[in-house]
Short mmCIF file of C-alpha atoms in Angstrom, two decimals:
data_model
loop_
_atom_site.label_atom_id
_atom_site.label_comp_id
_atom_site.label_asym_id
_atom_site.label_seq_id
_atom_site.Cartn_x
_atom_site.Cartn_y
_atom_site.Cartn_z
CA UNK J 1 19.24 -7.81 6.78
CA UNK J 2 19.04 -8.36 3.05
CA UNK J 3 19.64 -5.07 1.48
CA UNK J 4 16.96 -5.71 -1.79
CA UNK J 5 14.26 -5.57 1.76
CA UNK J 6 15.38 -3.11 3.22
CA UNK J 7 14.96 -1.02 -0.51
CA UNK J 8 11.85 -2.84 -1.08
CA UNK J 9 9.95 -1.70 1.86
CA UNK J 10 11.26 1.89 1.25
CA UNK J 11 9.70 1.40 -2.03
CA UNK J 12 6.53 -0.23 -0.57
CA UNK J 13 5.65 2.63 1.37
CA UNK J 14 6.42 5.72 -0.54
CA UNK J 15 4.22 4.09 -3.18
CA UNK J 16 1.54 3.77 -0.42
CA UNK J 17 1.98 7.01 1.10
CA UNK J 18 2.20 8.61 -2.69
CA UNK J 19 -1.12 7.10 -3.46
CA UNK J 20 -2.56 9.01 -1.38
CA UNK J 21 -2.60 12.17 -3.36
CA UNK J 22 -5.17 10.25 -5.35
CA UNK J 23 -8.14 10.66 -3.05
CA UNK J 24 -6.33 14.12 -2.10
CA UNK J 25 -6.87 15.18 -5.41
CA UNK J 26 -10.26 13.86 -6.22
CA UNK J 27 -11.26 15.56 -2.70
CA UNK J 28 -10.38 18.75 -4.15
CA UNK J 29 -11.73 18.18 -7.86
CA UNK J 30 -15.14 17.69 -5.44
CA UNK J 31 -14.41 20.14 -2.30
CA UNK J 32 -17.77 21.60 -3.43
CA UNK J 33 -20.44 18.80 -2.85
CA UNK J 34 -19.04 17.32 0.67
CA UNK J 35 -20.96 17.89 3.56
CA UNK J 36 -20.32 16.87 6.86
CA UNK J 37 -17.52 15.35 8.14
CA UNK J 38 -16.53 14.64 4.44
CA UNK J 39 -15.84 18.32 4.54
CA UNK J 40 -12.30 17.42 7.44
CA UNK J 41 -11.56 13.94 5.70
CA UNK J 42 -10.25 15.57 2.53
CA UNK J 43 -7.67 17.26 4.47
CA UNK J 44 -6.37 13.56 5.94
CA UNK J 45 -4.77 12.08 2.71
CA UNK J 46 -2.58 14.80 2.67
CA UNK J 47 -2.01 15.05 5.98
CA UNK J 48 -0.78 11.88 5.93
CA UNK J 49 1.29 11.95 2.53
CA UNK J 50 2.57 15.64 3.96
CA UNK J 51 3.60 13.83 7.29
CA UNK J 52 5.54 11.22 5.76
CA UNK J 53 7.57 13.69 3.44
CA UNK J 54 8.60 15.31 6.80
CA UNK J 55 9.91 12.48 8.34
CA UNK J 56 11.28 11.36 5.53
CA UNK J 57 13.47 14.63 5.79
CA UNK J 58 13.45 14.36 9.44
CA UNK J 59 15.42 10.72 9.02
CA UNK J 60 17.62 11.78 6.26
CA UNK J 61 18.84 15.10 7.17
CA UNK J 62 18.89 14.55 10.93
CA UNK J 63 18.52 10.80 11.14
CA UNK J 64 15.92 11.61 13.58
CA UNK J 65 12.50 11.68 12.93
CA UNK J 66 10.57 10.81 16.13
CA UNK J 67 9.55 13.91 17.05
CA UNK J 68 7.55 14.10 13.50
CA UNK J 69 6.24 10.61 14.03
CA UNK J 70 4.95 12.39 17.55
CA UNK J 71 3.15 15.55 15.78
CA UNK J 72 1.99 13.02 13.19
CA UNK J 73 0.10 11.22 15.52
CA UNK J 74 -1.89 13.91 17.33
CA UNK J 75 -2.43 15.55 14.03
CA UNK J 76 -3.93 12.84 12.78
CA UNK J 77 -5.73 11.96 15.68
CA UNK J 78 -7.36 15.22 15.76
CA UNK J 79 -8.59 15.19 12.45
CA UNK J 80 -10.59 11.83 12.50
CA UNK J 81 -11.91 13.20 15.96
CA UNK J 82 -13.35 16.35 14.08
CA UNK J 83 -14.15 14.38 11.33
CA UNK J 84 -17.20 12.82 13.64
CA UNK J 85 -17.63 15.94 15.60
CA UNK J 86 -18.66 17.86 11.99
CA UNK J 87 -20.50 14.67 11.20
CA UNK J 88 -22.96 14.22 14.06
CA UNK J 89 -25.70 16.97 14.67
CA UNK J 90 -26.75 15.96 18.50
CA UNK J 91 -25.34 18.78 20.72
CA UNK J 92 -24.25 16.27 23.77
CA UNK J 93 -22.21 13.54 21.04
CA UNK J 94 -19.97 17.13 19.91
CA UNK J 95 -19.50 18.14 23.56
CA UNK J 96 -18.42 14.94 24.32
CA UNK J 97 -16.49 14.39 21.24
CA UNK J 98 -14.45 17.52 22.48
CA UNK J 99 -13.90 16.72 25.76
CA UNK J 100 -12.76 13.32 23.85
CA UNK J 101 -10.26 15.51 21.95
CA UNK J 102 -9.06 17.39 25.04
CA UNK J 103 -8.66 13.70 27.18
CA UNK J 104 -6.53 12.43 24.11
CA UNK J 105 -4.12 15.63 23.55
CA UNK J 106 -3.36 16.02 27.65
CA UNK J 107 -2.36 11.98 27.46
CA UNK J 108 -0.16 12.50 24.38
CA UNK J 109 0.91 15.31 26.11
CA UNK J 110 2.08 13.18 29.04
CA UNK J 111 3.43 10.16 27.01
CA UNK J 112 5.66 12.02 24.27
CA UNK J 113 7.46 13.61 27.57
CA UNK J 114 7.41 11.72 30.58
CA UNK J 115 5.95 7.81 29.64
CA UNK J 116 7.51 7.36 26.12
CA UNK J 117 9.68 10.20 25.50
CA UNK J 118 11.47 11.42 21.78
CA UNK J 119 13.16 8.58 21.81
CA UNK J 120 10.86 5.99 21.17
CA UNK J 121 7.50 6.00 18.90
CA UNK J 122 4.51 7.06 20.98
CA UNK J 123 3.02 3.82 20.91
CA UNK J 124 0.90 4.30 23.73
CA UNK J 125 -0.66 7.07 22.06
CA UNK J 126 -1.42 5.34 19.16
CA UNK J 127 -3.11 2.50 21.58
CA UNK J 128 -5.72 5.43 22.95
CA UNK J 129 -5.94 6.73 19.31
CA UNK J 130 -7.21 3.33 17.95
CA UNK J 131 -9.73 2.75 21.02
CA UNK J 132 -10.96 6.56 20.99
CA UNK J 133 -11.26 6.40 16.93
CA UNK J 134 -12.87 2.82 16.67
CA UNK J 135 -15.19 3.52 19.30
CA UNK J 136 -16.25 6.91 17.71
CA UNK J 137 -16.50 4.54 14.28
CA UNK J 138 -18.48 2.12 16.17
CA UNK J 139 -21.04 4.61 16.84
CA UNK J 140 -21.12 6.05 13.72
CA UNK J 141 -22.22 2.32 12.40
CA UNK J 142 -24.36 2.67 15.20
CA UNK J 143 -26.66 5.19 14.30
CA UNK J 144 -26.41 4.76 10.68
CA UNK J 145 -28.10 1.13 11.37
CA UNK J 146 -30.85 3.28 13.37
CA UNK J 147 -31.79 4.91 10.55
CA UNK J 148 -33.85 3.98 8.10
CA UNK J 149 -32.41 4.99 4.75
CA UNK J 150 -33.30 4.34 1.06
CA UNK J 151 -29.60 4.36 0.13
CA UNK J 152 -27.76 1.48 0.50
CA UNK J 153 -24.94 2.25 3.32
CA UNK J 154 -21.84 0.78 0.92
CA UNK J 155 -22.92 4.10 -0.79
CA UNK J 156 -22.97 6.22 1.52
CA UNK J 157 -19.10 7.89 1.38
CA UNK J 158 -18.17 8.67 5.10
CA UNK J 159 -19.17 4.68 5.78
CA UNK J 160 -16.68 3.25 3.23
CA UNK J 161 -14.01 5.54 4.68
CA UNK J 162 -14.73 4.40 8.25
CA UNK J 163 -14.51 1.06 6.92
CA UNK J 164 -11.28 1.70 6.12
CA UNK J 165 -9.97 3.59 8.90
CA UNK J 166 -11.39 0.79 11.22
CA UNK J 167 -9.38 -1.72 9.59
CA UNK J 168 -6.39 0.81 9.59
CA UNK J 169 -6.61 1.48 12.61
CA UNK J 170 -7.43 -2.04 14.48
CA UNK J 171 -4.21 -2.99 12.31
CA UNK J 172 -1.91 -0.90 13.87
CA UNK J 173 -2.60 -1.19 17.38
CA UNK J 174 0.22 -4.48 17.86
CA UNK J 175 2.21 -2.80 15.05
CA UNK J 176 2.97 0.19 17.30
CA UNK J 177 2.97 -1.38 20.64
CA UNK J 178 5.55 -4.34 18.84
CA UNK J 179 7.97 -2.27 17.45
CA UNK J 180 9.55 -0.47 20.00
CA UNK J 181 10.71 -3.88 21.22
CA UNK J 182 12.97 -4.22 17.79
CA UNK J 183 14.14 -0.84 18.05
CA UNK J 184 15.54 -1.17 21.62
CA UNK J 185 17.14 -4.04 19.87
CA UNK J 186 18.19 -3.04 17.03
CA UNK J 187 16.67 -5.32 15.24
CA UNK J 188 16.21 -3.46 11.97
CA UNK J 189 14.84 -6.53 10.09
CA UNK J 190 11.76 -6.94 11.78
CA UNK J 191 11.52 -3.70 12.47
CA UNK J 192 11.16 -3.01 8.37
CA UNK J 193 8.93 -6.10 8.38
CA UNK J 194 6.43 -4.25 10.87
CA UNK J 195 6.56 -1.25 8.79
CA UNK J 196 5.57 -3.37 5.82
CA UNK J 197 3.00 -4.52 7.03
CA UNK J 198 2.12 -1.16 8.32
CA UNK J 199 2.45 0.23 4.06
CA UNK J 200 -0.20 -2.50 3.01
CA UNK J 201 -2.22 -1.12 5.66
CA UNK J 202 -1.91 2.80 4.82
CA UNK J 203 -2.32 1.40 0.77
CA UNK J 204 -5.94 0.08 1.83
CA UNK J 205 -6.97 3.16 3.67
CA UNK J 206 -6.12 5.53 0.07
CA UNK J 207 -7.92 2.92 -1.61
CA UNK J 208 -11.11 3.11 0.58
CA UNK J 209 -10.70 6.86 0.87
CA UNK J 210 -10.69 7.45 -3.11
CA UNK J 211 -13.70 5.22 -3.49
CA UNK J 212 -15.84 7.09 -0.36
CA UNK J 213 -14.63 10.27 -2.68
CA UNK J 214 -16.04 8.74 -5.60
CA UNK J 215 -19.28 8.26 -3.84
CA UNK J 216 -19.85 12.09 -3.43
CA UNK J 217 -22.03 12.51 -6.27
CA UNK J 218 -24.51 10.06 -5.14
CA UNK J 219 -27.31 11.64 -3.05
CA UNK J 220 -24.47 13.02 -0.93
CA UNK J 221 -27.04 14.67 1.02
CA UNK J 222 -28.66 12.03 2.05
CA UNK J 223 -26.15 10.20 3.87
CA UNK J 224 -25.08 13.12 6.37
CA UNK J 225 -27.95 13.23 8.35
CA UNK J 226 -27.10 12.32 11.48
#
């Protein structure tokens, strides 16, 4: 493998994951006016940019990081989950939305020990993260189309984030269910190509997560009223 692409996806995705501490910042500069599930998605950009400083640590001091690509995972997972939980107001979507959450920790439970193990990525888990998430995003569209609403929805900031995380997401699932294949191989090179593909990816969420942040100041209110 070339070693100018093997430094230029390094670079690649700590300038992805480092742009996310633009909508992390911007989420605090506004922490007052979200409502909702707006309230949980300004913890997830720095989730995510805190996550991939530990396994950046993880792979340089141990040159292991699996187990933090593991905890990543469920961490994240949990957070979009309660991200929809806060959001909807119906008493029967949040119960099932938790037993949702409880379903999806007792599988990754299961497939970081026994299916998967620490020594591969938990791609399984991310498979039943991207169906739980999308279908949770799915009905958010949903019920947003049900209403009638005087805003236009590509203002309304938890529907531009979806967006994103939908895309996110729907482009991971054959990233994480690929890869494992080139590192039983040892095939670094498309390995780093995955992971490329995977920065672009994380680079498009930020972006659609800063401008649902922007959004905040316009009739806010309004567009958490499910």
């Amino acid at each position: 493998m070339p070693v100018w692409f093997k430094a230029f996806c390094d670079i690649v995705e700590a300038i992805a994951y480092t742009f996310m501490l633009v909508p992390a910042t911007l989420a605090v500069y506004k922490r007052r006016s979200l409502r909702g599930g707006m309230r949980i998605l300004a913890y997830l950009p720095a989730y995510l940019f805190g996550m991939f400083v530990l396994t950046r640590i993880g792979n340089y001091i141990f040159h292991y990081n699996l187990p933090f690509i593991h905890i990543s995972t469920i961490g994240e997972t949990l957070l979009y989950i309660k991200i929809y939980h806060d959001e909807f107001i119906d008493k029967k979507a949040k119960q099932h939305i938790r037993i949702l959450a409880a379903i999806f920790l007792l599988f990754a439970f299961i497939d970081s020990l026994w299916l998967e193990g620490f020594d591969k990525i938990n791609s399984y888990t991310n498979l039943v993260e991207s169906v739980f998430i999308i279908g949770l995003s799915f009905l958010f569209f949903e019920r947003i189309a049900i209403q009638k609403r005087q805003i236009p929805i590509q203002k309304i900031p938890l529907f531009v984030a979806t967006v994103g995380i939908v895309i996110y997401l729907s482009g991971t699932i054959i990233l994480y269910l690929t890869v494992n294949h080139f590192i039983v191989f040892n095939d670094e090179y498309n390995a780093r190509k995955i992971y490329l593909f995977n920065s672009l990816l994380v680079l498009l969420l930020a972006i659609t997560l800063f401008r649902s942040f922007l959004l905040i100041n316009i009739e806010h209110k309004k567009a958490t009223i499910i």
